[in-house]
Tab-separated table of C-alpha atoms in Angstrom:
chain	number	residue	atom	x	y	z
A	1	GLN	CA	11.764	-27.211	18.774
A	2	LEU	CA	7.871	-27.335	18.944
A	3	PRO	CA	7.608	-30.932	20.195
A	4	LEU	CA	9.678	-29.889	23.129
A	5	ALA	CA	7.643	-26.760	23.711
A	6	MET	CA	4.423	-28.876	23.635
A	7	ALA	CA	5.882	-31.224	26.119
A	8	ASP	CA	7.017	-28.500	28.361
A	9	PHE	CA	3.574	-26.739	28.381
A	10	ARG	CA	1.952	-30.121	29.162
A	11	SER	CA	4.405	-30.533	32.036
A	12	ALA	CA	3.352	-26.955	33.275
A	13	LEU	CA	-0.255	-27.823	33.060
A	14	LEU	CA	0.272	-31.059	35.155
A	15	ILE	CA	1.753	-28.691	37.823
A	16	ASN	CA	-1.026	-26.103	37.436
A	17	GLY	CA	-3.867	-26.804	35.311
A	18	ASN	CA	-5.356	-23.366	36.029
A	19	ASP	CA	-2.661	-21.482	34.200
A	20	PRO	CA	-4.270	-19.688	31.169
A	21	GLU	CA	-0.804	-18.749	29.819
A	22	ALA	CA	0.259	-22.438	29.766
A	23	HIS	CA	-3.041	-23.450	27.976
A	24	TYR	CA	-2.446	-20.549	25.443
A	25	GLY	CA	1.162	-21.544	24.906
A	26	LEU	CA	0.245	-25.092	24.331
A	27	GLY	CA	-2.538	-24.152	21.814
A	28	LEU	CA	-0.110	-21.774	20.040
A	29	ALA	CA	2.649	-24.533	19.876
A	30	ILE	CA	0.127	-27.175	18.507
A	31	VAL	CA	-1.074	-24.652	15.727
A	32	ARG	CA	2.482	-23.977	14.707
A	33	PHE	CA	3.292	-27.618	14.651
A	34	ALA	CA	0.256	-28.275	12.622
A	35	VAL	CA	1.240	-25.730	10.037
A	36	GLU	CA	4.849	-26.934	9.889
A	37	SER	CA	4.216	-30.660	9.920
A	38	PRO	CA	2.022	-32.628	7.462
A	39	GLY	CA	-0.329	-34.833	9.127
A	40	ASN	CA	-3.598	-34.958	10.916
A	41	ASP	CA	-4.288	-31.114	10.902
A	42	SER	CA	-7.977	-31.402	12.107
A	43	ALA	CA	-7.005	-33.552	15.173
A	44	ARG	CA	-4.330	-30.957	16.027
A	45	LEU	CA	-6.376	-28.007	15.394
A	46	ALA	CA	-9.175	-29.464	17.728
A	47	GLU	CA	-6.512	-30.160	20.415
A	48	ALA	CA	-5.274	-26.507	20.023
A	49	MET	CA	-8.875	-25.223	20.329
A	50	GLN	CA	-9.277	-27.263	23.443
A	51	SER	CA	-6.120	-25.490	24.933
A	52	VAL	CA	-7.209	-22.076	23.740
A	53	ASP	CA	-10.748	-22.436	25.098
A	54	ALA	CA	-9.372	-23.549	28.590
A	55	ALA	CA	-7.205	-20.397	28.544
A	56	LEU	CA	-10.385	-18.325	27.865
A	57	ARG	CA	-12.376	-19.994	30.460
A	58	LEU	CA	-9.769	-19.205	33.010
A	59	LYS	CA	-9.178	-15.554	31.635
A	60	PRO	CA	-12.109	-14.496	29.545
A	61	ASP	CA	-10.254	-11.139	28.579
A	62	TYR	CA	-7.307	-12.838	27.179
A	63	PHE	CA	-6.814	-11.000	23.948
A	64	GLU	CA	-4.107	-13.289	22.449
A	65	ALA	CA	-6.100	-16.502	23.076
A	66	ALA	CA	-9.218	-15.020	21.618
A	67	LEU	CA	-7.146	-13.938	18.562
A	68	LEU	CA	-5.602	-17.498	18.350
A	69	ARG	CA	-9.051	-18.974	18.522
A	70	ALA	CA	-10.129	-16.810	15.501
A	71	ASN	CA	-6.991	-17.952	13.678
A	72	ILE	CA	-7.779	-21.600	14.353
A	73	GLU	CA	-11.407	-21.254	13.079
A	74	LEU	CA	-9.940	-19.583	9.901
A	75	MET	CA	-7.566	-22.565	9.514
A	76	ARG	CA	-10.589	-24.805	9.835
A	77	GLU	CA	-12.467	-22.711	7.248
A	78	LYS	CA	-15.270	-22.145	9.794
A	79	TYR	CA	-15.776	-18.418	8.823
A	80	PRO	CA	-18.807	-17.486	10.934
A	81	GLN	CA	-16.963	-18.856	14.086
A	82	ALA	CA	-13.812	-17.029	13.092
A	83	THR	CA	-15.559	-13.849	12.609
A	84	ALA	CA	-17.255	-14.087	15.944
A	85	ALA	CA	-13.968	-15.010	17.646
A	86	VAL	CA	-11.947	-12.094	16.122
A	87	THR	CA	-14.910	-9.870	16.949
A	88	ALA	CA	-14.670	-10.998	20.648
A	89	ALA	CA	-10.937	-10.169	20.591
A	90	ILE	CA	-11.705	-6.612	19.303
A	91	LYS	CA	-14.197	-6.118	22.037
A	92	ILE	CA	-11.316	-7.174	24.491
A	93	ASP	CA	-8.930	-4.597	22.974
A	94	PRO	CA	-10.224	-2.396	20.099
A	95	ARG	CA	-6.802	-0.765	19.781
A	96	ARG	CA	-5.073	-3.870	18.341
A	97	ALA	CA	-4.415	-3.654	14.584
A	98	GLU	CA	-3.906	-7.330	14.082
A	99	ALA	CA	-7.473	-8.145	15.043
A	100	TYR	CA	-8.964	-5.811	12.431
A	101	SER	CA	-6.434	-7.222	9.834
A	102	LEU	CA	-7.390	-10.772	10.665
A	103	ARG	CA	-11.293	-9.884	10.342
A	104	ALA	CA	-10.419	-8.306	7.029
A	105	ARG	CA	-8.542	-11.504	6.001
A	106	ILE	CA	-11.677	-13.535	6.917
A	107	ALA	CA	-13.823	-11.202	4.878
A	108	LEU	CA	-11.408	-11.546	1.943
A	109	ASP	CA	-11.787	-15.360	2.093
A	110	ASN	CA	-15.426	-14.781	1.752
A	111	ARG	CA	-14.871	-12.311	-1.017
A	112	GLU	CA	-16.574	-9.549	0.986
A	113	PHE	CA	-14.319	-6.796	-0.304
A	114	LYS	CA	-15.969	-3.759	1.249
A	115	PRO	CA	-15.912	-5.189	4.801
A	116	ALA	CA	-12.351	-6.285	4.216
A	117	LEU	CA	-11.320	-2.761	3.126
A	118	ARG	CA	-12.999	-1.251	6.132
A	119	ASP	CA	-11.120	-3.337	8.539
A	120	VAL	CA	-7.856	-2.899	6.655
A	121	SER	CA	-8.303	0.870	7.017
A	122	ARG	CA	-8.865	0.477	10.799
A	123	ALA	CA	-5.814	-1.725	11.038
A	124	LEU	CA	-3.671	0.650	9.176
A	125	ARG	CA	-4.882	3.605	11.281
A	126	LEU	CA	-3.659	1.618	14.235
A	127	ASP	CA	-0.367	0.374	12.649
A	128	LYS	CA	0.856	1.852	9.550
A	129	ARG	CA	3.365	-0.867	9.069
A	130	LEU	CA	1.236	-3.972	9.514
A	131	ALA	CA	2.240	-6.372	6.733
A	132	GLU	CA	-0.886	-8.506	6.671
A	133	ALA	CA	-3.176	-5.404	6.198
A	134	PHE	CA	-1.241	-4.619	3.079
A	135	CYS	CA	-1.447	-8.111	1.640
A	136	VAL	CA	-5.208	-8.157	2.358
A	137	ARG	CA	-5.725	-4.854	0.731
A	138	GLY	CA	-3.503	-5.896	-2.169
A	139	SER	CA	-5.587	-9.083	-2.625
A	140	VAL	CA	-8.713	-6.971	-2.697
A	141	TYR	CA	-7.211	-4.805	-5.254
A	142	ALA	CA	-6.105	-7.673	-7.345
A	143	GLU	CA	-9.387	-9.267	-7.279
A	144	THR	CA	-11.158	-5.901	-8.300
A	145	ASN	CA	-8.760	-5.429	-11.281
A	146	LYS	CA	-6.750	-2.426	-9.400
A	147	THR	CA	-3.430	-3.889	-10.420
A	148	SER	CA	-1.109	-0.999	-9.800
A	149	SER	CA	-2.696	-0.543	-6.330
A	150	ALA	CA	-2.322	-4.147	-5.638
A	151	VAL	CA	1.316	-4.162	-6.849
A	152	ARG	CA	2.116	-1.229	-4.514
A	153	ASP	CA	0.480	-2.936	-1.505
A	154	PHE	CA	2.192	-6.290	-2.010
A	155	ARG	CA	5.518	-4.589	-2.390
A	156	THR	CA	4.849	-2.784	0.952
A	157	CYS	CA	3.626	-6.085	2.554
A	158	LEU	CA	6.935	-7.650	1.412
A	159	ASN	CA	9.085	-4.708	2.753
A	160	ASN	CA	7.326	-4.730	6.107
A	161	ALA	CA	6.963	-8.497	6.699
A	162	ASN	CA	8.559	-9.963	9.625
A	163	ASP	CA	7.405	-13.535	8.940
A	164	ARG	CA	7.760	-16.121	6.274
A	165	GLU	CA	3.975	-16.371	5.568
A	166	MET	CA	3.580	-12.810	4.731
A	167	ARG	CA	6.699	-12.723	2.511
A	168	GLU	CA	5.542	-15.764	0.729
A	169	TRP	CA	1.921	-14.290	0.148
A	170	ALA	CA	3.364	-11.033	-1.181
A	171	SER	CA	6.048	-12.593	-3.402
A	172	TYR	CA	3.477	-15.089	-4.759
A	173	GLU	CA	1.012	-12.330	-5.637
A	174	LEU	CA	3.591	-10.088	-7.130
A	175	THR	CA	4.672	-12.926	-9.371
A	176	ALA	CA	1.045	-13.725	-10.457
A	177	LEU	CA	0.620	-10.049	-11.179
A	178	GLY	CA	3.563	-10.068	-13.336
A	179	ALA	CA	5.510	-7.722	-11.236
A	180	THR	CA	8.905	-7.715	-9.513
A	181	ALA	CA	9.460	-7.217	-5.814
A	182	TYR	CA	11.029	-3.803	-6.441
């Protein structure tokens, strides 16, 4: 129902254009629509970024908006901007595991394995069940030929995953490593 959600957020913004939650909600809906629907992703992501930026202008300490900004930059493969955005989110709330996990994922994409492992450790200290952190660490281990550790982490990621993306990531990597899910 993403098109309906986007229409509702746009209607809410017509009523009150100074509502940071409505700007954030619109940005999130657009990102999800971009992920689930083939099409002009760059235009959709640019529109989502405008909404997120509006939310952050209205509420500079809006953690979720800062994190969404980092995710959009990662999707656009703008790694320095993604790192800066997630670091800004960490400054807003340094107790949120998902921010460290996202920064680790950005480091992984850049093949910066030591910083990725550092941030995974921080994330797992804050949330011992965070699936993404296990997938990131599993990927680092797979890239550095630590296959048994990679398999263990991907199995843990799969067991802890609450969303399709993490389950698919873990399943794909387990298959690539020649391992079974259990």
